[in-house]
mmCIF file of C-alpha atoms in Angstrom:
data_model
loop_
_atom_site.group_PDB
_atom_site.id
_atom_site.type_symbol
_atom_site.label_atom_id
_atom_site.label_comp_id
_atom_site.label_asym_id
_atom_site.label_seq_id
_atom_site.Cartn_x
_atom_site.Cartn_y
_atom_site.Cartn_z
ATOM 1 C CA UNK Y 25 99.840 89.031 -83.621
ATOM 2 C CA UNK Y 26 96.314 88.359 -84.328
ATOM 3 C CA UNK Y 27 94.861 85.672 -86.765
ATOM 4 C CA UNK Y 28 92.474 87.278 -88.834
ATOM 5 C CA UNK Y 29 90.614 84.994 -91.826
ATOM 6 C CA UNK Y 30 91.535 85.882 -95.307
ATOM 7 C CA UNK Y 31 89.817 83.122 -97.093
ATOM 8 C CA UNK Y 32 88.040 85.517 -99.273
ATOM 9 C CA UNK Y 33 90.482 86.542 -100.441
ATOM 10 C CA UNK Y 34 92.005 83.092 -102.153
ATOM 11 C CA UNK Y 35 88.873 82.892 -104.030
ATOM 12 C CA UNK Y 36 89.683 83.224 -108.062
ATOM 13 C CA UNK Y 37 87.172 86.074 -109.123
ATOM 14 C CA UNK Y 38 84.696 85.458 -111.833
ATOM 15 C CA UNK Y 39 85.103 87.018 -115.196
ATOM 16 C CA UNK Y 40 83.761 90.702 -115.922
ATOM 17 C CA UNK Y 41 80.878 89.268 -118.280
ATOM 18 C CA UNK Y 42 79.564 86.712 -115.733
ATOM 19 C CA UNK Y 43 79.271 89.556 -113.576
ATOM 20 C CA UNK Y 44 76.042 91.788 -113.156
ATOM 21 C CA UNK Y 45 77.474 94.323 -114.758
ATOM 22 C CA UNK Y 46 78.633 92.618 -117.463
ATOM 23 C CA UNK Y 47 75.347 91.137 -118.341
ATOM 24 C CA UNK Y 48 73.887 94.524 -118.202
ATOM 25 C CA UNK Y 49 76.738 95.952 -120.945
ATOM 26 C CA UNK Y 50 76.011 92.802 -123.122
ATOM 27 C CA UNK Y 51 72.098 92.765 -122.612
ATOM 28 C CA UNK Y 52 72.522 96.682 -124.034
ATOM 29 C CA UNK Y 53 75.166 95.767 -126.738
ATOM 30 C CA UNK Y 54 72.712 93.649 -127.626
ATOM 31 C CA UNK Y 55 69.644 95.635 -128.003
ATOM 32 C CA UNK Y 56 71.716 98.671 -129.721
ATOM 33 C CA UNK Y 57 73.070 95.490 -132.047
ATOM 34 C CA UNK Y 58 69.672 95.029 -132.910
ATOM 35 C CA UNK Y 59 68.609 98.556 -133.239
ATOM 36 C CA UNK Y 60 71.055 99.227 -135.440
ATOM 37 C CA UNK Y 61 70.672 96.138 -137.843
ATOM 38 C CA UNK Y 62 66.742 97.244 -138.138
ATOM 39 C CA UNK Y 63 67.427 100.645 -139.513
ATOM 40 C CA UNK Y 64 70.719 100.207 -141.433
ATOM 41 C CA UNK Y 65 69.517 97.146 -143.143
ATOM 42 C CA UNK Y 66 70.031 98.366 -146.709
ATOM 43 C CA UNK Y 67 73.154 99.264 -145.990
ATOM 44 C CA UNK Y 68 74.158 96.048 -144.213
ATOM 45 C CA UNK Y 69 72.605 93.669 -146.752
ATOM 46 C CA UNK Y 70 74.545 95.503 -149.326
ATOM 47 C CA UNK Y 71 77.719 95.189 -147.929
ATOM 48 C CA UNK Y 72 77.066 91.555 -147.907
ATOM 49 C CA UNK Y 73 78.113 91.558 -151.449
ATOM 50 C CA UNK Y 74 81.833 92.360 -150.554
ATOM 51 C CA UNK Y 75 82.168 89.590 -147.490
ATOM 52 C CA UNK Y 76 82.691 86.887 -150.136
ATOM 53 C CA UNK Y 77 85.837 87.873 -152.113
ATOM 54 C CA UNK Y 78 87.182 89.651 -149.219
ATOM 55 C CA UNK Y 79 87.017 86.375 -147.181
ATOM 56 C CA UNK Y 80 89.070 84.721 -150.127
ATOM 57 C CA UNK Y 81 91.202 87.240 -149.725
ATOM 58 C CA UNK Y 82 92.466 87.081 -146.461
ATOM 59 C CA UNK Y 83 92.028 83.464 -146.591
ATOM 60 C CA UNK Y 84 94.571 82.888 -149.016
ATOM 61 C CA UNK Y 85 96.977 85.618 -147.095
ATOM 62 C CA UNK Y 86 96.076 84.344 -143.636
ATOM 63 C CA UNK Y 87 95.335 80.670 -143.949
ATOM 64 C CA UNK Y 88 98.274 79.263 -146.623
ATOM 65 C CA UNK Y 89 100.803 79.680 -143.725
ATOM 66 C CA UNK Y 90 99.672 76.359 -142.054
ATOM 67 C CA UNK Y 91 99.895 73.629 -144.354
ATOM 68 C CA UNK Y 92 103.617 74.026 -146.368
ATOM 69 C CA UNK Y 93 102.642 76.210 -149.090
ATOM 70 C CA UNK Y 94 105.897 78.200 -147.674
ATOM 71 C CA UNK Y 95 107.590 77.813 -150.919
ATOM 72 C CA UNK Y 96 110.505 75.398 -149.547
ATOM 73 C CA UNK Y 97 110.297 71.797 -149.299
ATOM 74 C CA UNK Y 98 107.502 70.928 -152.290
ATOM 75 C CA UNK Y 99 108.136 68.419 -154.445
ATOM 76 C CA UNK Y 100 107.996 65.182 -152.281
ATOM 77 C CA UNK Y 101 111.220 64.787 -150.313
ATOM 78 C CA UNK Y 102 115.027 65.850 -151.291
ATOM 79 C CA UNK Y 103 116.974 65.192 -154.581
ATOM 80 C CA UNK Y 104 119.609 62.593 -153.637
ATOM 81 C CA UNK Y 105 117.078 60.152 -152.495
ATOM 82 C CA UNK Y 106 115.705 58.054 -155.027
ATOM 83 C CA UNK Y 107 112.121 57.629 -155.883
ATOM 84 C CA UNK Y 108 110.496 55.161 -154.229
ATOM 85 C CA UNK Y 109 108.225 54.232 -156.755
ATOM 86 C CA UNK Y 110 110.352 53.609 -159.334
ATOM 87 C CA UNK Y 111 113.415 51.445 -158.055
ATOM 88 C CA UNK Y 112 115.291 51.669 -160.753
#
């Protein structure tokens, strides 16, 4: 058997956008990005309008999930404990 070298091999490969091209796809995403905002302003600045109460939107949908508004377990603890600030 021979010994051949695969160290190239082990090497982790770099990420499609650090690549050349990569940067080439972004550098043209980005000028057609900019192309478009340039002649579609009017209608981009007017959809502006609607980014506000649709963010509330799926805020409230998306975003009540992750801290206990679930429904179960408001209130302060369970019923057969007694209230700490009232020992009575």
């Amino acid at each position: 058997m021979s010994m051949h070298d695969h160290s190239d091999h082990d090497q982790p490969q770099g990420s499609f956008l650090t690549s050349r091209p990569g940067l080439v796809l972004l550098g043209f995403l980005a000028i057609g990005g900019f192309l478009l905002l340039t002649e579609h302003r009017a209608h981009v600045l007017g959809a502006l309008f609607y980014l506000l109460p649709l963010g509330c939107v799926f805020m409230h949908f998306f975003m009540h999930g992750g801290h206990g508004h679930g429904g179960h377990g408001h209130g302060g603890g369970h019923r057969n404990q007694p209230d700490e600030r009232n020992p009575s």
